[in-house]
Structure formats: structure tokens, C-alpha cells
Coordinates of C-alpha atoms in Angstrom, one line a residue:
M1 CA 65.4 89.8 -39.7
S2 CA 69.0 90.1 -38.4
E3 CA 70.0 93.0 -36.3
V4 CA 72.7 95.4 -37.6
V5 CA 75.3 96.8 -35.2
C6 CA 78.0 99.5 -35.4
I7 CA 81.3 97.7 -34.7
K8 CA 83.6 100.7 -35.2
T9 CA 83.6 104.4 -36.0
F10 CA 86.2 106.3 -38.0
P11 CA 86.9 110.0 -38.2
Y12 CA 86.8 109.9 -42.0
R13 CA 84.9 108.0 -44.7
P14 CA 88.0 106.6 -46.6
E15 CA 89.2 104.8 -43.5
A16 CA 85.8 103.3 -43.0
E17 CA 85.6 102.3 -46.7
L18 CA 89.0 100.5 -46.4
A19 CA 87.8 98.6 -43.4
K20 CA 84.6 97.7 -45.2
S21 CA 86.6 96.3 -48.1
A22 CA 88.8 94.2 -45.8
L23 CA 85.7 92.7 -44.2
E24 CA 84.0 92.0 -47.6
S25 CA 87.2 90.2 -48.7
Y26 CA 86.4 87.7 -45.9
G27 CA 82.8 87.4 -47.0
I28 CA 81.3 89.7 -44.3
K29 CA 78.9 92.2 -45.7
A30 CA 79.3 95.7 -44.3
V31 CA 77.8 99.2 -44.6
V32 CA 79.5 102.5 -44.1
T33 CA 77.2 105.2 -42.6
G34 CA 77.7 108.7 -41.6
D35 CA 76.5 112.3 -42.0
D36 CA 79.4 113.7 -44.0
C37 CA 77.6 114.3 -47.3
A38 CA 79.0 111.2 -48.9
G39 CA 82.5 112.3 -48.1
L40 CA 82.1 115.7 -49.6
H41 CA 82.3 117.4 -46.2
P42 CA 84.4 115.3 -43.9
A43 CA 84.4 117.9 -41.1
V44 CA 80.7 117.3 -40.7
G45 CA 81.2 113.6 -40.1
V46 CA 83.9 114.3 -37.5
G47 CA 81.6 116.7 -35.7
S48 CA 78.7 114.3 -35.7
G49 CA 80.6 111.4 -34.1
G50 CA 82.4 110.0 -37.1
V51 CA 81.6 107.5 -39.8
G52 CA 80.2 104.1 -38.7
L53 CA 80.9 100.6 -39.9
L54 CA 77.9 98.3 -39.6
V55 CA 77.7 94.6 -39.9
L56 CA 75.1 91.9 -38.9
H57 CA 75.1 91.2 -35.2
G58 CA 76.0 87.5 -35.7
R59 CA 79.2 88.5 -37.6
A60 CA 80.3 91.3 -35.3
A61 CA 82.9 89.4 -33.3
E62 CA 84.5 87.9 -36.4
A63 CA 84.5 91.3 -38.1
L64 CA 86.3 92.9 -35.1
E65 CA 88.9 90.1 -35.1
I66 CA 89.6 90.7 -38.8
L67 CA 90.0 94.4 -38.3
E68 CA 92.4 93.9 -35.4
R69 CA 94.5 91.6 -37.6
E70 CA 94.4 94.1 -40.5
D71 CA 95.7 96.9 -38.1
D72 CA 98.8 94.9 -37.1

């Protein structure tokens, strides 16, 4: 079984979902996780450390490179 790691946290779920979509367009499976009641209560997510973006450990470096390119 492959290990899943959090590569980045976001203050709000929509930002994390956009990053997830970017990764998936490159064939990298990603999962958004956070305790913000599925986006209904964003302040809860911010207070609990944000919303995490998870990928398989073996794709983490590639995923971070993609996100850096997307931010430029």
C-alpha cells in the first residue's frame, strides 16, 4: 500500500479544489481533506489548520512542481 502525504494546506476548500483539479489534469490523483463541514463552514477549516491536499508519496515532488508552475 502506498503512503499518502499532505503536500500543501489552504485556508479555504475552493483553493484546494482548484489545486486538486490542476494535479488531476496531469494524471496525479489527489484528495482534499479538512474539517470545514464540506465547505459549509469555512471558518472551522481555517481554525483547525486549513484544508489539506493529499497525494501519494511517490508523486509528491512532481505534484509540488506542478503547483508551483500553476502559481506563476
